[in-house]
XYZ file of C-alpha atoms in Angstrom:
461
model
C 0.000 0.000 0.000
C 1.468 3.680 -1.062
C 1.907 5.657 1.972
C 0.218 8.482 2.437
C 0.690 12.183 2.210
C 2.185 14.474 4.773
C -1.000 16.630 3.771
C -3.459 13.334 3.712
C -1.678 12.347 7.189
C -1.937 15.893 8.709
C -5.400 16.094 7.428
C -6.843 12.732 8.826
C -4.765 13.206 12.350
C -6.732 16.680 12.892
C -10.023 14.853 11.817
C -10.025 12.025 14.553
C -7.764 14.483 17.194
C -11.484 15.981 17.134
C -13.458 13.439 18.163
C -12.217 13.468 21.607
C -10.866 9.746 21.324
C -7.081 10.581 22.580
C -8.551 12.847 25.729
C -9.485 9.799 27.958
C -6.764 8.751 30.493
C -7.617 4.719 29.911
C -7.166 5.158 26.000
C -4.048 6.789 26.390
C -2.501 4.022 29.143
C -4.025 1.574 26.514
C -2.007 2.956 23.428
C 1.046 3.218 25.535
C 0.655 -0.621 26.607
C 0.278 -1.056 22.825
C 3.426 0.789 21.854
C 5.191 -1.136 24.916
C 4.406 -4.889 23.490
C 5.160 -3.512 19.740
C 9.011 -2.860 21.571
C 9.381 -5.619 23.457
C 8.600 -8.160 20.959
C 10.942 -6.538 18.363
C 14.020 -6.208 20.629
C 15.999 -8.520 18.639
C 15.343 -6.691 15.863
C 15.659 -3.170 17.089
C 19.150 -4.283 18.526
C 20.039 -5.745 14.988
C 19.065 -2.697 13.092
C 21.402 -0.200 15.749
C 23.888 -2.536 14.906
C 23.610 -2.033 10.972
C 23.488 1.267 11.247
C 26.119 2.429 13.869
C 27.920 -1.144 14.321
C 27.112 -0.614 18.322
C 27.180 -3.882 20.590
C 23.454 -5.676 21.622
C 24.169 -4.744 25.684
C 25.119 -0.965 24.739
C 22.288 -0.539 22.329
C 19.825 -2.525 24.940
C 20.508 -0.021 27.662
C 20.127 3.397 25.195
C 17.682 2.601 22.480
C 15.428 -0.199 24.048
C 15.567 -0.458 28.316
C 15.514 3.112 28.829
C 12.397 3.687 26.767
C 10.656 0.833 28.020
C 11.162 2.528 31.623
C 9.791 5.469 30.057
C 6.709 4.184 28.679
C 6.569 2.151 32.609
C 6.711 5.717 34.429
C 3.749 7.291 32.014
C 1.673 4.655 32.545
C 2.249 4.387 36.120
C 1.883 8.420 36.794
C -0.432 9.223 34.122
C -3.554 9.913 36.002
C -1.789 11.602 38.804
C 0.355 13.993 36.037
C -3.288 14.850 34.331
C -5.060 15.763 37.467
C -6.533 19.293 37.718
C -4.235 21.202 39.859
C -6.221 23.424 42.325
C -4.799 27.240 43.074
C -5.914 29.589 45.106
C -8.719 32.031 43.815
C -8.356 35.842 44.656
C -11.477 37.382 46.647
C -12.351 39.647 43.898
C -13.586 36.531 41.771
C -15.425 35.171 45.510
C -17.414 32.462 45.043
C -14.949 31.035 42.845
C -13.044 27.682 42.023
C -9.690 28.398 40.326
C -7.491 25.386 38.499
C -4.638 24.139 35.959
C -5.940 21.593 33.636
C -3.629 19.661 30.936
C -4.668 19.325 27.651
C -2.899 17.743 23.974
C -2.075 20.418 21.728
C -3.689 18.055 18.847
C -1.159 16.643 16.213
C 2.437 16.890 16.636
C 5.367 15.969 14.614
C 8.580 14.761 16.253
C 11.426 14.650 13.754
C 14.682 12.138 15.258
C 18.172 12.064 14.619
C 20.067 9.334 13.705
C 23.039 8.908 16.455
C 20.114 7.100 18.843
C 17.716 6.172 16.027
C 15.535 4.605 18.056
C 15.177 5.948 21.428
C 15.162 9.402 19.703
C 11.900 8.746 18.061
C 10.368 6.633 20.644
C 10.701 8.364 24.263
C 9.006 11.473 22.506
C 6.465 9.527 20.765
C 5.433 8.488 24.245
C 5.183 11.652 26.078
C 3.050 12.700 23.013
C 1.123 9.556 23.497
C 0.534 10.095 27.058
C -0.288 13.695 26.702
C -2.929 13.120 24.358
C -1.695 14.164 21.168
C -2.055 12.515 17.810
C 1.709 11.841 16.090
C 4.036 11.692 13.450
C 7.277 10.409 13.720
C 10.212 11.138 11.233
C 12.820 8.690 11.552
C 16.376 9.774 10.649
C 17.092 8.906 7.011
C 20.933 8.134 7.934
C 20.043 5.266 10.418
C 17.899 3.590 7.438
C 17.964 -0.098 8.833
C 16.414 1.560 12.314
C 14.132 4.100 10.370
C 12.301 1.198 8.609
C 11.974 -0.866 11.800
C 10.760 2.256 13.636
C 8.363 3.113 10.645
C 7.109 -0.385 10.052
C 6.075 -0.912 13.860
C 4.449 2.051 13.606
C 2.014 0.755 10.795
C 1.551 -2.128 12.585
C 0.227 -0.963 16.010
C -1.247 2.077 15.157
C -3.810 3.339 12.632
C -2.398 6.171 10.680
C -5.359 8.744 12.015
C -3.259 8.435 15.484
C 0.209 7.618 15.049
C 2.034 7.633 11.494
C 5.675 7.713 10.312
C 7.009 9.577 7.418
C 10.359 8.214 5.983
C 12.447 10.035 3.145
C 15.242 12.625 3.261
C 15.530 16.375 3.087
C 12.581 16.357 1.174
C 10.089 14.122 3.021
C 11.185 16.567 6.025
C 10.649 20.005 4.357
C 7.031 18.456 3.241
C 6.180 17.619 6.999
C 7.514 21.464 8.012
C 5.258 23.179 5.313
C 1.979 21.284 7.098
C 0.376 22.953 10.223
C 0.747 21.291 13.225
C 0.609 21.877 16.672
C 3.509 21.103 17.853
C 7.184 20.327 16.626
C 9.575 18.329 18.420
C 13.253 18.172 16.972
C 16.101 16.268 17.880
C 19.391 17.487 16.046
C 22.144 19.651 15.242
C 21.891 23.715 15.986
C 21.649 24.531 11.946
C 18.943 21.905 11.351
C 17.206 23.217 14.575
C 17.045 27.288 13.038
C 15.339 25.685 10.144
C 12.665 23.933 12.201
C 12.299 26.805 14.135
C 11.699 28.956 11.092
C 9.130 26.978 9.539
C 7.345 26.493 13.266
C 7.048 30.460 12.991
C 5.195 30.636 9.879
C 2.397 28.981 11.662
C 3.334 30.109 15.489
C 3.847 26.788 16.273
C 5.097 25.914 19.595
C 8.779 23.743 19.499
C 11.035 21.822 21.792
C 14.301 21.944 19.977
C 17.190 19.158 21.529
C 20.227 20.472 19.966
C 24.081 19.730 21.004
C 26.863 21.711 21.940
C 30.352 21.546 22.900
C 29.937 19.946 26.316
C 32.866 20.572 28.661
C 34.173 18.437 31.171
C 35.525 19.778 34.709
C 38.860 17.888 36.516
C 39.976 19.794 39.149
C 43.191 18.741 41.151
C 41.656 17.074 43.988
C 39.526 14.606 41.463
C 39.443 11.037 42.107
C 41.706 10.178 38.764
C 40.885 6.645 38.163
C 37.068 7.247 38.673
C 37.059 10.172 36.634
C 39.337 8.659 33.784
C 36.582 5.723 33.653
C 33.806 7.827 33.668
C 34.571 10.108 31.162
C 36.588 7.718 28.873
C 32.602 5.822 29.092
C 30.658 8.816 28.737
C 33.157 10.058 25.651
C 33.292 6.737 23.981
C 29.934 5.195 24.170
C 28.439 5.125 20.600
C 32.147 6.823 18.676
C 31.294 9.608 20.624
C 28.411 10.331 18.479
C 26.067 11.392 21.407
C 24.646 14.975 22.294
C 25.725 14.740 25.821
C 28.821 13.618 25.410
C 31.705 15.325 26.951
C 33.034 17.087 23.829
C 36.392 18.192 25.386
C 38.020 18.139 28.849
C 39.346 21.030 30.976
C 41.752 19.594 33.142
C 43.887 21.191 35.920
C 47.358 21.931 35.057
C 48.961 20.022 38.036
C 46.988 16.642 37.298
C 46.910 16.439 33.364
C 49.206 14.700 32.577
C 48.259 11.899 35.152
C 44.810 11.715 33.876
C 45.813 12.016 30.222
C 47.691 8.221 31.114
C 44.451 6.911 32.953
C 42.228 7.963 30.515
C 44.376 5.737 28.187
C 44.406 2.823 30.606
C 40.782 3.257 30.716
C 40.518 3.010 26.792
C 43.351 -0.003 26.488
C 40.993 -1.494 29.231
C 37.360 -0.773 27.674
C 38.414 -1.575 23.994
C 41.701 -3.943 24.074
C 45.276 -2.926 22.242
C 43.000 -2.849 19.239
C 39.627 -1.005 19.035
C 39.050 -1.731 15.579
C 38.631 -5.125 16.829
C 36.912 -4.719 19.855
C 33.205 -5.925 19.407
C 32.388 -3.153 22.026
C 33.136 0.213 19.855
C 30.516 1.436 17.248
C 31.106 3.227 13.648
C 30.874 6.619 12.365
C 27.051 6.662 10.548
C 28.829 7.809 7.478
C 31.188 8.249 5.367
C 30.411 12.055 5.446
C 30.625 12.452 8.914
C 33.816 10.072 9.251
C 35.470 12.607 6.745
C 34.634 15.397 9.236
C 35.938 13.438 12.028
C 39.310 12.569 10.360
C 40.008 16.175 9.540
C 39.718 16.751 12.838
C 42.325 14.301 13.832
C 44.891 16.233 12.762
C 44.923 18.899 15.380
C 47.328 18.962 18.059
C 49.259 15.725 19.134
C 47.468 12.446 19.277
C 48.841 10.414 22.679
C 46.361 7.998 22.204
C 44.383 6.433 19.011
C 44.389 8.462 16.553
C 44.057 6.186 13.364
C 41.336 6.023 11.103
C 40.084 3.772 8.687
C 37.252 5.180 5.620
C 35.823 1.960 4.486
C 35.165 0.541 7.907
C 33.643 3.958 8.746
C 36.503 3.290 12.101
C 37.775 6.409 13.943
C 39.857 4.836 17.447
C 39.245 6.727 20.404
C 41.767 9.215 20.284
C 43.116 12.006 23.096
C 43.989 15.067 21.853
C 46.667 17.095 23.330
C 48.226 20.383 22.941
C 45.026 21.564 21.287
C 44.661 25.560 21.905
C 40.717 26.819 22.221
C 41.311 28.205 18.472
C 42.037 24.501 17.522
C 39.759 23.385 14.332
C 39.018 20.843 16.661
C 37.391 23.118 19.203
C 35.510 25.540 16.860
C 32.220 22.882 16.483
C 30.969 20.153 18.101
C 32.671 17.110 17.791
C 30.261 14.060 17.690
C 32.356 11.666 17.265
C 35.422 9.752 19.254
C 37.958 12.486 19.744
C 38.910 13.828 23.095
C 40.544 17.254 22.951
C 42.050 17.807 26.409
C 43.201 21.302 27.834
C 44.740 22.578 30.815
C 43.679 25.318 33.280
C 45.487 26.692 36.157
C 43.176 29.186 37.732
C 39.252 28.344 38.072
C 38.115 31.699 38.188
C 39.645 32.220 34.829
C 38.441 28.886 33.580
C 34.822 29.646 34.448
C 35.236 32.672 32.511
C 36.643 31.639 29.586
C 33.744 28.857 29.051
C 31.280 31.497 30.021
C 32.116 33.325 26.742
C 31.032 29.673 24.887
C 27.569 28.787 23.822
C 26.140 27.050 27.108
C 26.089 23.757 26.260
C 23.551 20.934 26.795
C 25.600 18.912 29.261
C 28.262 20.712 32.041
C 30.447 17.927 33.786
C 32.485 18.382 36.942
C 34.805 15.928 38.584
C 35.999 17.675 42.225
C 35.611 16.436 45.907
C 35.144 20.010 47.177
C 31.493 21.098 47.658
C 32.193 24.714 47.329
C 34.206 24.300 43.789
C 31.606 22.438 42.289
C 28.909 24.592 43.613
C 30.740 27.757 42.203
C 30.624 25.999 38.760
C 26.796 25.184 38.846
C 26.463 28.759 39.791
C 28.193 30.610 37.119
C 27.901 28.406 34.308
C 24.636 27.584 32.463
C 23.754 24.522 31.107
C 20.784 22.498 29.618
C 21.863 19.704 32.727
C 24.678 19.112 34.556
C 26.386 16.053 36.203
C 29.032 15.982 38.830
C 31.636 13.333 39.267
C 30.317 11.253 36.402
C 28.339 11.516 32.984
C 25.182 11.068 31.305
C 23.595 11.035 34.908
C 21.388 13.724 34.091
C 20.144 12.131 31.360
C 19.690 8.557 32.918
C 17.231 9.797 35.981
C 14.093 10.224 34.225
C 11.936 12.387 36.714
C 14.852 15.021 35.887
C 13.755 17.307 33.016
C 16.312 16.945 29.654
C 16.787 19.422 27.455
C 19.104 22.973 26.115
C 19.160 25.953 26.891
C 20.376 29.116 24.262
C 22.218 27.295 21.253
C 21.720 23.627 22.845
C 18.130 23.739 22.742
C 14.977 24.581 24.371
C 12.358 22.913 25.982
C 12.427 19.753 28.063
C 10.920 15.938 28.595
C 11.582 13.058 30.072
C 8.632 11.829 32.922
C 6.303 14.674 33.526
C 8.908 16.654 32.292
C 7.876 15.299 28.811
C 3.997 14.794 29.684
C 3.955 19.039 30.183
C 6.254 19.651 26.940
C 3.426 17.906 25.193
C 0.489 19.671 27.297
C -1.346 22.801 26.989
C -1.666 24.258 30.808
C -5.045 25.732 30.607
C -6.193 28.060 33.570
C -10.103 27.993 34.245
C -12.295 29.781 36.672
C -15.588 28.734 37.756
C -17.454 31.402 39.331
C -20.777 31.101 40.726
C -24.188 32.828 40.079
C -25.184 34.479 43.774
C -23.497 37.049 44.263
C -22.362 39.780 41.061
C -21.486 42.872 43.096
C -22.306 46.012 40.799
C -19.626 48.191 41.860
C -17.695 46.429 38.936
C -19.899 47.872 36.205
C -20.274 50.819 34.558
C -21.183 54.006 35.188
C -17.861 53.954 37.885
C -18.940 56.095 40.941
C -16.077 54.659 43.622
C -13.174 57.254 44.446
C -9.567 55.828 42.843
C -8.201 56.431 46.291
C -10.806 54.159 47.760
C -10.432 51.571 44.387
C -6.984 51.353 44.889
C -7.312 50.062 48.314
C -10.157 47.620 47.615
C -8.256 46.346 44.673
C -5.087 45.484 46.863
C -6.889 43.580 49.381
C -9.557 41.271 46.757
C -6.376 40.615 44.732
């Protein structure tokens, strides 16, 4: 059967968004039960198509494409009637005998366009929050990851009835068609240039967006850092998919008196995570492409490689590589990396440091590895961040009742847990006021001294 349209999708989603079907709590657990079994009992398959597309192991792909949205989907349908509940507020006296609430409600049909570094989980997670929010959907999968956009797009068609959920595959094209429909809400999950675009076409129709962008994420060591822990950390966080993940550190910021110590344990931790040879190691992904991997391998050739460094085009193989004597006007630290290359810099004075980052995009993720309370407060403080971790990565990101998402050039917007429920819900503010009482003082012709308004109005308000 030919797909359909963007404009016979859009057209049909606003149609049954209208009926009212999606607004009941029970449907909306239902569908998210649905979308559950249509993951669980393609798991094999969703690992194998990661695997085609970015060469990652089954255990590393199960943990970031498959458990973590299952757990998810788990905390929706656990909280959902609690996180749609009319919240009660107080009610002035002016508006006495009054009721005064917050009520939730789907913005209608939204269109969530993924990347293609977590093919799967990018579309998914989203598509739930949606879900659970009420909203119709349609999900465009990343046309790089093609083995995971067809899985993602054929599940789709099988659970759910295009009027509800649908999935548009395709490239640039197939994308700029979705952006030229009206729809209530865009959700994007990309790079910064991609995001401006989105954003553009969401203002021809003033449609509200959550953009999840990238950045170059800096990581913290300060002296009195526990060295092997951090090395391990940071060599995971780094490394994990070639590097090719949003919250990746991007580069390290290290102080001057233990660099050199922790440029040696961060290649330990390598040697020990991926053997004497990465390329063999069945634990370290690919580049996506052979675009991106020659991106990457210009890259290489700043500063002084002490560990990794080689490359490989047909394989699509970068090796984790540490970059030193890199300077912050570096090629290498002018964009965001993305991919499994470790610049690593030196700072003497934190003051200084703090400053020098502060006159950097804020980033999506800030990492910090110190023991003292007051240093790592200081760096919370003064430099802003989508999230932040301290003494290890990604944690942000893994504790789902914490709200994910950018802030300036990294993004805007959040989900995750409720965090994702409200992204994908109008608040609405209501009053119900009763019939007995309608003081006339309100109404024309006005009669009451200001001096005597002015007081009243302060105390009913």
């Amino acid at each position: 059967m030919k797909p359909e349209t963007p404009q016979a999708i859009s057209k049909r989603q606003r149609a049954y968004f209208r009926t009212g079907a999606t607004l009941e709590i029970p449907f909306r657990i239902e569908q998210l039960s649905k979308l559950r079994n249509a993951i669980a009992s393609r798991e094999a398959a969703i690992l194998e198509a990661v695997k085609q597309d970015l060469g990652r192991p089954a255990e590393e792909a199960y943990t970031s494409e498959v458990g973590i949205v299952l757990h998810e989907i788990d905390l929706a349908r656990k909280h959902l009637a609690a996180w749609a509940r009319p919240r009660k507020v107080r009610t002035p006296l002016v508006l006495f005998p009054a009721k005064s609430w917050v009520q939730s409600e789907p913005y209608g049909s939204v269109l969530i366009i993924a990347p293609w570094n977590y093919p799967f989980q990018l579309a998914i997670a989203p598509l739930a929050a949606a879900l659970a929010a009420g909203n119709c959907a349609v999900v465009k999968p990343s046309e790089a990851a093609a083995h995971t956009s067809r899985l993602v797009a054929e599940m789709i068609r099988d659970t759910f009835d295009q009027s509800y959920v649908a999935a548009v595959e395709g490239g640039a094209a197939a994308t700029q068609a979705l952006l030229a429909e009206r729809f209530d809400y865009l959700f994007f999950t990309g790079g910064t240039q991609i995001g401006k675009i989105v954003m553009a076409a969401a203002a021809r129709h003033l449609t509200p967006v959550t953009l999840e962008l990238g950045g170059k994420n800096p990581c913290i060591v300060d002296r009195d850092a526990d060295l092997g822990i951090a090395a391990r950390r940071i060599a995971w966080g780094k490394f994990m998919n070639a590097g090719q993940t949003c919250i990746a550190p991007d580069f390290v910021l290290a102080h001057k008196a233990i660099k050199e110590e922790l440029l040696q344990r961060l290649a330990a931790a390598i040697g020990k995570f991926y053997g004497a040879d990465p390329q063999a190691s069945p634990d370290f992904g690919r580049i996506v492409n052979e675009r991106h991997f020659d991106r990457l391998a210009a890259l290489l050739r700043d500063g002084q490689a002490v560990a990794g460094g080689q490359s490989a085009r047909p394989q699509r193989y970068i090796a984790p590589t540490l970059l030193d004597d890199v300077s912050w006007d570096s090629a290498v630290m002018q964009e965001e990396i993305f991919g499994p290359i470790l610049p690593v810099l030196e700072f003497e004075d934190l003051d200084a440091a703090i400053q020098t980052l502060q006159a950097r995009p804020k980033p999506l993720a800030l990492y910090c590895f110190s023991r003292n309370r007051a240093r790592q407060d200081e760096i919370l403080r003064r430099l802003p961040s989508g999230g932040a971790c301290i003494n290890d990565t990604f944690g942000q990101f893994l504790n789902l009742r914490l709200p994910f998402g950018g802030v300036g050039e990294s993004g805007m917007g959040a989900y995750h847990g409720k965090a994702g429920f409200d992204t994908f819900s109008h608040s609405k503010g209501v009053v119900r006021r009763s019939t007995w009482a309608d003081p006339r003082t309100k109404y024309p012709p006005y009669k009451m001294p200001l001096a005597v308004l002015r007081r009243i109005i302060s105390f009913l308000l």
